[in-house]
Amino acid sequence: MRWAVQTWPHMTYGMYASAFRMANPKVRLQRGILCLSFDCDYEEDMLAVSPLQELLDRHNFQASWFLIGSWVRKFPETVGRLLAAGHEVANHTMTHPDNSSTRPGDSRKFDQVSAGERREEILTAMDDLLAAD
């Protein structure tokens, strides 16, 4: 059995682990069957990455981090540490349409922006992620 969970980095690991155990008391976790995925949508999420990464690294556990390209540009050292530690870093678009921090005044969701804007959002972020690697 595989479990996939997506949460925000500023949610503490202890709260998450406790909630998971309560919701799934019969699941006996074995190495490699729990996948953690974090969406780093806001700046406070990026500020929480390093302490959370240190905790995961201490337990030899890796996660997937979906990063907005704007944060990749603003926090290159954080992204470099994630990659150096073997974590997966994935494309979460350049500005994450409807994000009030990266797109103030634009509340359109991803499916509401033009095809050209979607392409630009994805490709620009991918260029930044590849440059970070």
Short mmCIF file of N, CA, C and O in Angstrom, two decimals:
data_model
loop_
_atom_site.label_atom_id
_atom_site.label_comp_id
_atom_site.label_asym_id
_atom_site.label_seq_id
_atom_site.Cartn_x
_atom_site.Cartn_y
_atom_site.Cartn_z
N MET A 1 0.83 -1.17 0.00
CA MET A 1 0.00 0.00 0.00
C MET A 1 0.88 1.24 0.00
O MET A 1 1.85 1.31 0.72
N ARG A 2 0.56 2.20 -0.83
CA ARG A 2 1.30 3.46 -0.90
C ARG A 2 0.40 4.60 -0.47
O ARG A 2 -0.78 4.62 -0.78
N TRP A 3 0.98 5.55 0.22
CA TRP A 3 0.27 6.73 0.67
C TRP A 3 0.95 7.95 0.09
O TRP A 3 2.16 8.05 0.08
N ALA A 4 0.19 8.89 -0.40
CA ALA A 4 0.74 10.16 -0.87
C ALA A 4 0.03 11.27 -0.12
O ALA A 4 -1.18 11.25 0.03
N VAL A 5 0.80 12.20 0.35
CA VAL A 5 0.25 13.28 1.15
C VAL A 5 0.84 14.59 0.65
O VAL A 5 2.03 14.66 0.37
N GLN A 6 0.00 15.60 0.55
CA GLN A 6 0.48 16.91 0.16
C GLN A 6 0.10 17.88 1.27
O GLN A 6 -1.03 17.90 1.72
N THR A 7 1.05 18.68 1.71
CA THR A 7 0.79 19.62 2.80
C THR A 7 1.64 20.86 2.62
O THR A 7 2.40 20.96 1.67
N TRP A 8 1.53 21.81 3.50
CA TRP A 8 2.30 23.04 3.43
C TRP A 8 3.47 22.93 4.40
O TRP A 8 3.32 22.44 5.52
N PRO A 9 4.66 23.45 4.03
CA PRO A 9 5.83 23.33 4.89
C PRO A 9 5.67 23.97 6.26
O PRO A 9 6.26 23.52 7.22
N HIS A 10 4.84 25.02 6.37
CA HIS A 10 4.73 25.65 7.68
C HIS A 10 3.87 24.84 8.64
O HIS A 10 3.76 25.18 9.80
N MET A 11 3.26 23.75 8.17
CA MET A 11 2.56 22.82 9.06
C MET A 11 3.63 21.94 9.70
O MET A 11 4.43 21.34 9.01
N THR A 12 3.66 21.86 11.01
CA THR A 12 4.76 21.14 11.65
C THR A 12 4.68 19.65 11.39
O THR A 12 3.60 19.07 11.29
N TYR A 13 5.84 19.04 11.30
CA TYR A 13 5.91 17.60 11.05
C TYR A 13 5.22 16.82 12.16
O TYR A 13 4.52 15.86 11.90
N GLY A 14 5.40 17.23 13.40
CA GLY A 14 4.79 16.52 14.52
C GLY A 14 3.28 16.50 14.42
O GLY A 14 2.64 15.47 14.67
N MET A 15 2.68 17.61 14.04
CA MET A 15 1.22 17.66 13.87
C MET A 15 0.81 16.72 12.76
O MET A 15 -0.16 15.99 12.87
N TYR A 16 1.54 16.74 11.65
CA TYR A 16 1.20 15.89 10.53
C TYR A 16 1.31 14.42 10.89
O TYR A 16 0.41 13.63 10.64
N ALA A 17 2.43 14.03 11.49
CA ALA A 17 2.64 12.62 11.84
C ALA A 17 1.58 12.13 12.81
O ALA A 17 1.05 11.03 12.68
N SER A 18 1.25 12.95 13.79
CA SER A 18 0.22 12.58 14.76
C SER A 18 -1.13 12.41 14.07
O SER A 18 -1.85 11.43 14.33
N ALA A 19 -1.49 13.34 13.21
CA ALA A 19 -2.77 13.25 12.49
C ALA A 19 -2.79 12.02 11.60
O ALA A 19 -3.81 11.32 11.51
N PHE A 20 -1.67 11.71 10.94
CA PHE A 20 -1.63 10.54 10.08
C PHE A 20 -1.84 9.26 10.88
O PHE A 20 -2.60 8.38 10.50
N ARG A 21 -1.16 9.14 12.04
CA ARG A 21 -1.31 7.95 12.87
C ARG A 21 -2.74 7.79 13.38
O ARG A 21 -3.27 6.69 13.43
N MET A 22 -3.37 8.92 13.76
CA MET A 22 -4.74 8.85 14.25
C MET A 22 -5.70 8.44 13.13
O MET A 22 -6.63 7.66 13.36
N ALA A 23 -5.50 8.95 11.94
CA ALA A 23 -6.39 8.66 10.82
C ALA A 23 -6.16 7.26 10.24
O ALA A 23 -7.05 6.70 9.61
N ASN A 24 -4.99 6.71 10.47
CA ASN A 24 -4.62 5.42 9.85
C ASN A 24 -3.97 4.50 10.88
O ASN A 24 -2.83 4.09 10.72
N PRO A 25 -4.71 4.13 11.94
CA PRO A 25 -4.08 3.37 13.03
C PRO A 25 -3.59 1.97 12.62
O PRO A 25 -2.70 1.43 13.25
N LYS A 26 -4.14 1.41 11.56
CA LYS A 26 -3.74 0.06 11.17
C LYS A 26 -2.57 0.03 10.19
O LYS A 26 -2.03 -1.01 9.90
N VAL A 27 -2.18 1.20 9.70
CA VAL A 27 -1.09 1.27 8.73
C VAL A 27 0.23 1.17 9.47
O VAL A 27 0.52 1.95 10.37
N ARG A 28 1.02 0.19 9.11
CA ARG A 28 2.37 0.08 9.65
C ARG A 28 3.32 0.54 8.57
O ARG A 28 3.52 -0.13 7.57
N LEU A 29 3.87 1.71 8.79
CA LEU A 29 4.73 2.30 7.77
C LEU A 29 6.04 1.54 7.65
O LEU A 29 6.66 1.19 8.65
N GLN A 30 6.42 1.28 6.42
CA GLN A 30 7.70 0.66 6.13
C GLN A 30 8.50 1.66 5.31
O GLN A 30 7.94 2.53 4.66
N ARG A 31 9.78 1.51 5.33
CA ARG A 31 10.64 2.43 4.59
C ARG A 31 10.20 2.51 3.13
O ARG A 31 9.98 1.51 2.48
N GLY A 32 10.04 3.73 2.66
CA GLY A 32 9.77 3.95 1.25
C GLY A 32 8.31 3.91 0.84
O GLY A 32 8.02 3.97 -0.34
N ILE A 33 7.38 3.80 1.78
CA ILE A 33 5.99 3.75 1.34
C ILE A 33 5.20 5.00 1.69
O ILE A 33 4.04 5.10 1.39
N LEU A 34 5.83 5.97 2.31
CA LEU A 34 5.17 7.23 2.61
C LEU A 34 5.85 8.32 1.81
O LEU A 34 7.06 8.46 1.83
N CYS A 35 5.06 9.07 1.06
CA CYS A 35 5.60 10.14 0.22
C CYS A 35 5.09 11.48 0.74
O CYS A 35 3.89 11.66 0.87
N LEU A 36 5.99 12.37 1.04
CA LEU A 36 5.62 13.71 1.46
C LEU A 36 5.86 14.67 0.30
O LEU A 36 6.91 14.65 -0.34
N SER A 37 4.88 15.51 0.06
CA SER A 37 4.97 16.50 -0.99
C SER A 37 4.57 17.85 -0.40
O SER A 37 3.56 17.94 0.29
N PHE A 38 5.37 18.86 -0.65
CA PHE A 38 5.11 20.18 -0.10
C PHE A 38 4.92 21.19 -1.22
O PHE A 38 5.74 21.27 -2.12
N ASP A 39 3.85 21.96 -1.17
CA ASP A 39 3.64 23.09 -2.07
C ASP A 39 4.17 24.34 -1.38
O ASP A 39 3.67 24.71 -0.33
N CYS A 40 5.14 24.96 -1.99
CA CYS A 40 5.69 26.20 -1.43
C CYS A 40 5.10 27.37 -2.20
O CYS A 40 5.71 27.89 -3.14
N ASP A 41 3.89 27.74 -1.81
CA ASP A 41 3.15 28.78 -2.51
C ASP A 41 3.50 30.18 -2.04
O ASP A 41 3.45 31.13 -2.81
N TYR A 42 3.82 30.33 -0.77
CA TYR A 42 4.01 31.66 -0.18
C TYR A 42 5.41 31.78 0.41
O TYR A 42 6.07 30.77 0.68
N GLU A 43 5.84 33.00 0.64
CA GLU A 43 7.18 33.22 1.16
C GLU A 43 7.38 32.54 2.51
O GLU A 43 8.44 31.98 2.78
N GLU A 44 6.34 32.55 3.37
CA GLU A 44 6.49 31.88 4.67
C GLU A 44 6.70 30.37 4.51
O GLU A 44 7.34 29.74 5.35
N ASP A 45 6.19 29.79 3.42
CA ASP A 45 6.47 28.38 3.14
C ASP A 45 7.96 28.19 2.87
O ASP A 45 8.58 27.25 3.37
N MET A 46 8.54 29.08 2.07
CA MET A 46 9.96 28.97 1.76
C MET A 46 10.82 29.18 3.00
O MET A 46 11.86 28.55 3.15
N LEU A 47 10.38 30.04 3.90
CA LEU A 47 11.14 30.27 5.13
C LEU A 47 11.10 29.06 6.05
O LEU A 47 11.97 28.86 6.89
N ALA A 48 10.09 28.22 5.88
CA ALA A 48 9.96 27.01 6.70
C ALA A 48 10.69 25.81 6.11
O ALA A 48 10.84 24.78 6.77
N VAL A 49 11.17 25.93 4.87
CA VAL A 49 11.80 24.80 4.20
C VAL A 49 13.05 24.31 4.93
O VAL A 49 13.19 23.11 5.19
N SER A 50 13.97 25.20 5.26
CA SER A 50 15.24 24.76 5.85
C SER A 50 15.08 23.99 7.15
O SER A 50 15.64 22.90 7.29
N PRO A 51 14.29 24.49 8.14
CA PRO A 51 14.13 23.70 9.36
C PRO A 51 13.44 22.36 9.11
O PRO A 51 13.80 21.34 9.70
N LEU A 52 12.48 22.36 8.20
CA LEU A 52 11.79 21.10 7.91
C LEU A 52 12.72 20.14 7.18
O LEU A 52 12.75 18.94 7.47
N GLN A 53 13.53 20.67 6.26
CA GLN A 53 14.50 19.82 5.56
C GLN A 53 15.48 19.21 6.54
O GLN A 53 15.81 18.03 6.43
N GLU A 54 15.96 19.99 7.49
CA GLU A 54 16.90 19.46 8.49
C GLU A 54 16.27 18.30 9.26
O GLU A 54 16.94 17.29 9.51
N LEU A 55 15.01 18.44 9.63
CA LEU A 55 14.31 17.36 10.33
C LEU A 55 14.22 16.12 9.45
O LEU A 55 14.53 15.01 9.89
N LEU A 56 13.80 16.29 8.21
CA LEU A 56 13.69 15.15 7.30
C LEU A 56 15.05 14.50 7.07
O LEU A 56 15.16 13.27 7.07
N ASP A 57 16.07 15.32 6.87
CA ASP A 57 17.41 14.79 6.61
C ASP A 57 17.94 14.00 7.81
O ASP A 57 18.60 12.97 7.63
N ARG A 58 17.65 14.47 9.03
CA ARG A 58 18.09 13.74 10.24
C ARG A 58 17.52 12.32 10.27
O ARG A 58 18.13 11.41 10.81
N HIS A 59 16.34 12.15 9.69
CA HIS A 59 15.69 10.84 9.69
C HIS A 59 15.85 10.13 8.35
O HIS A 59 15.17 9.13 8.08
N ASN A 60 16.75 10.66 7.51
CA ASN A 60 17.04 10.06 6.21
C ASN A 60 15.76 9.89 5.38
O ASN A 60 15.51 8.84 4.81
N PHE A 61 14.96 10.95 5.35
CA PHE A 61 13.70 10.93 4.63
C PHE A 61 13.71 12.05 3.62
O PHE A 61 14.08 13.17 3.94
N GLN A 62 13.32 11.74 2.40
CA GLN A 62 13.31 12.76 1.36
C GLN A 62 11.86 13.08 0.98
O GLN A 62 10.96 12.26 1.16
N ALA A 63 11.67 14.27 0.44
CA ALA A 63 10.34 14.74 0.06
C ALA A 63 10.39 15.37 -1.31
O ALA A 63 11.46 15.63 -1.86
N SER A 64 9.22 15.61 -1.85
CA SER A 64 9.07 16.36 -3.10
C SER A 64 8.63 17.77 -2.72
O SER A 64 7.71 17.95 -1.92
N TRP A 65 9.28 18.75 -3.30
CA TRP A 65 9.02 20.15 -3.01
C TRP A 65 8.58 20.83 -4.29
O TRP A 65 9.36 20.94 -5.23
N PHE A 66 7.33 21.27 -4.36
CA PHE A 66 6.82 21.96 -5.53
C PHE A 66 7.01 23.45 -5.31
O PHE A 66 6.37 24.05 -4.46
N LEU A 67 7.95 24.02 -6.07
CA LEU A 67 8.38 25.39 -5.85
C LEU A 67 7.94 26.32 -6.98
O LEU A 67 8.05 25.97 -8.16
N ILE A 68 7.47 27.49 -6.60
CA ILE A 68 7.15 28.54 -7.56
C ILE A 68 8.47 29.14 -8.02
O ILE A 68 9.37 29.40 -7.22
N GLY A 69 8.59 29.37 -9.32
CA GLY A 69 9.82 29.91 -9.88
C GLY A 69 10.27 31.21 -9.22
O GLY A 69 11.46 31.47 -9.07
N SER A 70 9.32 32.05 -8.84
CA SER A 70 9.67 33.31 -8.16
C SER A 70 10.46 33.04 -6.88
O SER A 70 11.38 33.78 -6.54
N TRP A 71 10.09 31.97 -6.17
CA TRP A 71 10.79 31.64 -4.92
C TRP A 71 12.13 30.97 -5.23
O TRP A 71 13.07 31.09 -4.46
N VAL A 72 12.22 30.25 -6.34
CA VAL A 72 13.51 29.67 -6.74
C VAL A 72 14.52 30.79 -6.96
O VAL A 72 15.66 30.70 -6.53
N ARG A 73 14.06 31.87 -7.59
CA ARG A 73 14.94 33.03 -7.83
C ARG A 73 15.30 33.74 -6.52
O ARG A 73 16.42 34.18 -6.35
N LYS A 74 14.34 33.85 -5.61
CA LYS A 74 14.57 34.60 -4.38
C LYS A 74 15.34 33.80 -3.33
O LYS A 74 16.04 34.37 -2.51
N PHE A 75 15.22 32.47 -3.36
CA PHE A 75 15.86 31.61 -2.36
C PHE A 75 16.76 30.56 -3.01
O PHE A 75 16.57 29.36 -2.79
N PRO A 76 17.75 30.96 -3.80
CA PRO A 76 18.57 29.96 -4.51
C PRO A 76 19.36 29.05 -3.58
O PRO A 76 19.57 27.87 -3.89
N GLU A 77 19.79 29.56 -2.43
CA GLU A 77 20.57 28.73 -1.50
C GLU A 77 19.69 27.61 -0.93
O GLU A 77 20.13 26.47 -0.77
N THR A 78 18.45 27.93 -0.60
CA THR A 78 17.52 26.93 -0.08
C THR A 78 17.28 25.84 -1.11
O THR A 78 17.32 24.65 -0.78
N VAL A 79 17.07 26.24 -2.34
CA VAL A 79 16.84 25.27 -3.42
C VAL A 79 18.09 24.41 -3.62
O VAL A 79 18.00 23.18 -3.76
N GLY A 80 19.25 25.02 -3.59
CA GLY A 80 20.50 24.28 -3.73
C GLY A 80 20.69 23.24 -2.64
O GLY A 80 21.14 22.13 -2.90
N ARG A 81 20.34 23.61 -1.40
CA ARG A 81 20.45 22.64 -0.29
C ARG A 81 19.48 21.47 -0.46
O ARG A 81 19.84 20.33 -0.19
N LEU A 82 18.27 21.76 -0.94
CA LEU A 82 17.32 20.67 -1.19
C LEU A 82 17.88 19.70 -2.23
O LEU A 82 17.86 18.48 -2.03
N LEU A 83 18.38 20.24 -3.32
CA LEU A 83 18.91 19.40 -4.39
C LEU A 83 20.15 18.63 -3.93
O LEU A 83 20.29 17.44 -4.23
N ALA A 84 21.03 19.29 -3.20
CA ALA A 84 22.25 18.63 -2.73
C ALA A 84 21.94 17.47 -1.78
O ALA A 84 22.67 16.49 -1.74
N ALA A 85 20.83 17.60 -1.05
CA ALA A 85 20.44 16.55 -0.10
C ALA A 85 19.64 15.44 -0.77
O ALA A 85 19.24 14.47 -0.11
N GLY A 86 19.38 15.57 -2.07
CA GLY A 86 18.69 14.51 -2.79
C GLY A 86 17.18 14.61 -2.80
O GLY A 86 16.49 13.68 -3.24
N HIS A 87 16.64 15.73 -2.35
CA HIS A 87 15.19 15.92 -2.40
C HIS A 87 14.77 16.20 -3.83
O HIS A 87 15.55 16.69 -4.65
N GLU A 88 13.51 15.92 -4.13
CA GLU A 88 12.97 16.22 -5.45
C GLU A 88 12.42 17.64 -5.44
O GLU A 88 11.69 18.03 -4.53
N VAL A 89 12.77 18.42 -6.45
CA VAL A 89 12.25 19.77 -6.61
C VAL A 89 11.46 19.78 -7.91
O VAL A 89 11.96 19.36 -8.95
N ALA A 90 10.21 20.26 -7.84
CA ALA A 90 9.34 20.19 -9.00
C ALA A 90 8.76 21.57 -9.33
O ALA A 90 8.69 22.46 -8.48
N ASN A 91 8.30 21.70 -10.55
CA ASN A 91 7.78 22.94 -11.12
C ASN A 91 6.36 23.20 -10.62
O ASN A 91 5.46 22.40 -10.81
N HIS A 92 6.19 24.37 -9.99
CA HIS A 92 4.86 24.79 -9.52
C HIS A 92 4.48 26.11 -10.20
O HIS A 92 3.83 26.95 -9.60
N THR A 93 4.92 26.28 -11.43
CA THR A 93 4.76 27.47 -12.28
C THR A 93 5.64 28.61 -11.78
O THR A 93 6.23 28.52 -10.71
N MET A 94 5.70 29.66 -12.55
CA MET A 94 6.57 30.78 -12.22
C MET A 94 5.99 31.66 -11.11
O MET A 94 6.69 32.05 -10.19
N THR A 95 4.70 31.95 -11.19
CA THR A 95 4.09 32.84 -10.21
C THR A 95 2.86 32.23 -9.54
O THR A 95 2.28 32.87 -8.66
N HIS A 96 2.47 31.05 -9.95
CA HIS A 96 1.28 30.37 -9.41
C HIS A 96 0.06 31.28 -9.52
O HIS A 96 -0.34 31.93 -8.56
N PRO A 97 -0.53 31.33 -10.71
CA PRO A 97 -1.71 32.19 -10.89
C PRO A 97 -2.70 32.04 -9.73
O PRO A 97 -2.93 30.95 -9.25
N ASP A 98 -3.24 33.12 -9.32
CA ASP A 98 -4.17 33.39 -8.21
C ASP A 98 -3.44 33.54 -6.88
O ASP A 98 -4.05 33.67 -5.84
N ASN A 99 -2.08 33.57 -6.91
CA ASN A 99 -1.30 33.79 -5.69
C ASN A 99 -1.18 35.30 -5.47
O ASN A 99 -0.55 36.00 -6.25
N SER A 100 -1.76 35.78 -4.39
CA SER A 100 -1.78 37.22 -4.12
C SER A 100 -0.38 37.79 -3.83
O SER A 100 -0.16 38.98 -3.98
N SER A 101 0.57 36.94 -3.43
CA SER A 101 1.93 37.42 -3.17
C SER A 101 2.72 37.63 -4.45
O SER A 101 3.47 38.59 -4.58
N THR A 102 2.57 36.73 -5.39
CA THR A 102 3.36 36.81 -6.62
C THR A 102 2.61 37.48 -7.76
O THR A 102 3.23 37.89 -8.74
N ARG A 103 1.28 37.55 -7.64
CA ARG A 103 0.46 38.18 -8.68
C ARG A 103 -0.59 39.08 -8.04
O ARG A 103 -1.79 38.80 -8.16
N PRO A 104 -0.17 40.13 -7.35
CA PRO A 104 -1.15 40.99 -6.70
C PRO A 104 -2.14 41.57 -7.72
O PRO A 104 -1.76 41.98 -8.80
N GLY A 105 -3.40 41.54 -7.35
CA GLY A 105 -4.43 42.09 -8.21
C GLY A 105 -4.91 41.17 -9.31
O GLY A 105 -5.80 41.52 -10.08
N ASP A 106 -4.32 40.00 -9.44
CA ASP A 106 -4.73 39.05 -10.48
C ASP A 106 -5.22 37.78 -9.80
O ASP A 106 -4.43 36.96 -9.35
N SER A 107 -6.53 37.62 -9.72
CA SER A 107 -7.09 36.46 -9.01
C SER A 107 -7.45 35.31 -9.93
O SER A 107 -8.07 34.34 -9.49
N ARG A 108 -7.03 35.38 -11.20
CA ARG A 108 -7.34 34.29 -12.13
C ARG A 108 -6.63 33.00 -11.71
O ARG A 108 -5.47 33.02 -11.33
N LYS A 109 -7.34 31.90 -11.79
CA LYS A 109 -6.75 30.60 -11.53
C LYS A 109 -6.01 30.14 -12.79
O LYS A 109 -6.15 30.71 -13.86
N PHE A 110 -5.21 29.07 -12.64
CA PHE A 110 -4.37 28.61 -13.75
C PHE A 110 -5.19 28.30 -15.00
O PHE A 110 -4.79 28.62 -16.11
N ASP A 111 -6.37 27.70 -14.82
CA ASP A 111 -7.17 27.35 -16.00
C ASP A 111 -7.87 28.57 -16.61
O ASP A 111 -8.49 28.46 -17.66
N GLN A 112 -7.73 29.73 -15.99
CA GLN A 112 -8.35 30.95 -16.52
C GLN A 112 -7.35 31.84 -17.26
O GLN A 112 -7.77 32.81 -17.89
N VAL A 113 -6.07 31.55 -17.20
CA VAL A 113 -5.10 32.33 -17.96
C VAL A 113 -4.99 31.73 -19.35
O VAL A 113 -5.33 30.56 -19.57
N SER A 114 -4.52 32.50 -20.29
CA SER A 114 -4.45 32.03 -21.67
C SER A 114 -3.46 30.87 -21.81
O SER A 114 -2.57 30.68 -20.97
N ALA A 115 -3.59 30.15 -22.89
CA ALA A 115 -2.67 29.04 -23.16
C ALA A 115 -1.23 29.54 -23.24
O ALA A 115 -0.31 28.90 -22.75
N GLY A 116 -1.03 30.71 -23.84
CA GLY A 116 0.30 31.29 -23.93
C GLY A 116 0.87 31.63 -22.56
O GLY A 116 2.05 31.40 -22.30
N GLU A 117 0.03 32.17 -21.67
CA GLU A 117 0.47 32.49 -20.31
C GLU A 117 0.80 31.21 -19.54
O GLU A 117 1.78 31.17 -18.79
N ARG A 118 0.00 30.17 -19.71
CA ARG A 118 0.27 28.89 -19.03
C ARG A 118 1.62 28.34 -19.48
O ARG A 118 2.44 27.91 -18.67
N ARG A 119 1.82 28.37 -20.78
CA ARG A 119 3.09 27.88 -21.33
C ARG A 119 4.26 28.67 -20.76
O ARG A 119 5.27 28.10 -20.32
N GLU A 120 4.14 29.99 -20.74
CA GLU A 120 5.20 30.85 -20.22
C GLU A 120 5.43 30.58 -18.73
O GLU A 120 6.58 30.53 -18.27
N GLU A 121 4.35 30.41 -17.96
CA GLU A 121 4.45 30.11 -16.52
C GLU A 121 5.27 28.84 -16.29
O GLU A 121 6.13 28.79 -15.42
N ILE A 122 4.98 27.82 -17.06
CA ILE A 122 5.64 26.52 -16.88
C ILE A 122 7.09 26.56 -17.37
O ILE A 122 8.01 26.14 -16.67
N LEU A 123 7.29 27.08 -18.57
CA LEU A 123 8.64 27.06 -19.16
C LEU A 123 9.61 27.97 -18.43
O LEU A 123 10.78 27.62 -18.24
N THR A 124 9.15 29.14 -18.01
CA THR A 124 10.04 30.06 -17.28
C THR A 124 10.47 29.44 -15.96
O THR A 124 11.64 29.48 -15.58
N ALA A 125 9.52 28.85 -15.25
CA ALA A 125 9.85 28.19 -13.98
C ALA A 125 10.80 27.01 -14.22
O ALA A 125 11.73 26.78 -13.44
N MET A 126 10.58 26.27 -15.28
CA MET A 126 11.44 25.12 -15.59
C MET A 126 12.86 25.58 -15.87
O MET A 126 13.82 24.96 -15.40
N ASP A 127 13.01 26.67 -16.59
CA ASP A 127 14.34 27.21 -16.86
C ASP A 127 15.06 27.54 -15.53
O ASP A 127 16.24 27.22 -15.38
N ASP A 128 14.34 28.14 -14.60
CA ASP A 128 14.95 28.49 -13.32
C ASP A 128 15.30 27.26 -12.52
O ASP A 128 16.34 27.20 -11.86
N LEU A 129 14.43 26.26 -12.54
CA LEU A 129 14.72 25.01 -11.81
C LEU A 129 15.93 24.30 -12.40
O LEU A 129 16.80 23.80 -11.66
N LEU A 130 16.02 24.26 -13.70
CA LEU A 130 17.17 23.61 -14.34
C LEU A 130 18.45 24.38 -14.06
O LEU A 130 19.50 23.77 -13.87
N ALA A 131 18.37 25.69 -14.00
CA ALA A 131 19.54 26.50 -13.68
C ALA A 131 20.00 26.26 -12.23
O ALA A 131 21.19 26.30 -11.94
N ALA A 132 19.05 25.98 -11.34
CA ALA A 132 19.38 25.72 -9.94
C ALA A 132 20.08 24.38 -9.78
O ALA A 132 20.83 24.17 -8.84
N ASP A 133 19.81 23.46 -10.68
CA ASP A 133 20.40 22.12 -10.59
C ASP A 133 21.79 22.19 -11.08
O ASP A 133 22.75 21.78 -10.93
#
